Amino acid sequence: DLPTLVLAGEYDPTTPPEWAGAPLAGLTSASRYLAPGVGHSLLDSDECSIELARAFLADPASAAGVECLAGQ
């Protein structure tokens, strides 16, 4: 029941985004985010992913309200 955030980059050649669904099986409080136009290392290259991760760490329930996700 622990809140879990799974981040995936649309163009990630190392861990393809379709793999991001596997960890969700069996997790009751998991959220998945697919970063459009981004590859691997989301937290080094994608501002929305960084904002999402910070919001999730501060309050897992509030991460869904991150502004940059509004268009997705």
Short mmCIF file of C-alpha atoms in Angstrom, two decimals:
data_model
loop_
_atom_site.label_atom_id
_atom_site.label_comp_id
_atom_site.label_asym_id
_atom_site.label_seq_id
_atom_site.Cartn_x
_atom_site.Cartn_y
_atom_site.Cartn_z
CA ASP A 1 0.00 0.00 0.00
CA LEU A 2 3.01 2.32 -0.15
CA PRO A 3 2.71 5.15 -2.67
CA THR A 4 4.95 4.40 -5.65
CA LEU A 5 5.87 6.58 -8.63
CA VAL A 6 7.01 4.92 -11.86
CA LEU A 7 8.61 7.26 -14.42
CA ALA A 8 9.21 6.29 -18.04
CA GLY A 9 10.62 8.18 -21.00
CA GLU A 10 8.83 7.81 -24.33
CA TYR A 11 12.11 7.24 -26.19
CA ASP A 12 14.07 5.35 -23.52
CA PRO A 13 16.21 2.71 -25.29
CA THR A 14 17.53 1.26 -22.01
CA THR A 15 14.26 0.58 -20.22
CA PRO A 16 11.47 0.94 -22.81
CA PRO A 17 8.25 2.58 -21.61
CA GLU A 18 6.26 -0.62 -22.08
CA TRP A 19 8.33 -2.13 -19.26
CA ALA A 20 7.04 0.55 -16.87
CA GLY A 21 3.76 -1.28 -16.46
CA ALA A 22 5.35 -4.41 -14.99
CA PRO A 23 6.14 -2.90 -11.56
CA LEU A 24 2.54 -1.71 -11.24
CA ALA A 25 1.15 -5.23 -11.02
CA GLY A 26 0.42 -5.90 -7.38
CA LEU A 27 0.99 -2.31 -6.25
CA THR A 28 -2.22 -0.76 -5.00
CA SER A 29 -0.98 2.83 -4.65
CA ALA A 30 1.19 3.21 -7.74
CA SER A 31 1.16 5.94 -10.36
CA ARG A 32 2.81 5.80 -13.78
CA TYR A 33 4.02 8.79 -15.76
CA LEU A 34 5.19 8.66 -19.37
CA ALA A 35 7.37 11.63 -20.30
CA PRO A 36 6.71 12.51 -23.95
CA GLY A 37 9.75 13.18 -26.12
CA VAL A 38 12.22 12.10 -23.42
CA GLY A 39 14.73 9.26 -23.29
CA HIS A 40 16.53 7.72 -20.31
CA SER A 41 17.55 9.69 -17.18
CA LEU A 42 14.33 11.66 -16.82
CA LEU A 43 15.49 13.41 -13.68
CA ASP A 44 18.50 14.80 -15.53
CA SER A 45 16.68 16.09 -18.59
CA ASP A 46 12.94 16.65 -18.13
CA GLU A 47 11.66 19.53 -16.02
CA CYS A 48 8.17 18.06 -15.67
CA SER A 49 9.58 14.76 -14.38
CA ILE A 50 11.70 16.66 -11.86
CA GLU A 51 8.67 18.67 -10.72
CA LEU A 52 6.59 15.50 -10.49
CA ALA A 53 9.24 13.66 -8.45
CA ARG A 54 9.61 16.60 -6.04
CA ALA A 55 5.85 16.86 -5.58
CA PHE A 56 5.58 13.10 -5.05
CA LEU A 57 8.33 13.09 -2.42
CA ALA A 58 6.77 16.06 -0.62
CA ASP A 59 3.26 14.58 -0.69
CA PRO A 60 2.50 11.50 -2.83
CA ALA A 61 -1.19 12.39 -3.05
CA SER A 62 -0.49 15.82 -4.51
CA ALA A 63 1.76 14.67 -7.36
CA ALA A 64 -1.21 14.20 -9.70
CA GLY A 65 -1.84 17.94 -9.44
CA VAL A 66 1.51 18.92 -10.95
CA GLU A 67 0.84 21.72 -13.44
CA CYS A 68 3.02 20.42 -16.27
CA LEU A 69 0.90 17.26 -16.44
CA ALA A 70 -2.24 19.21 -17.33
CA GLY A 71 -1.63 18.83 -21.07
CA GLN A 72 -1.09 15.07 -20.88
#
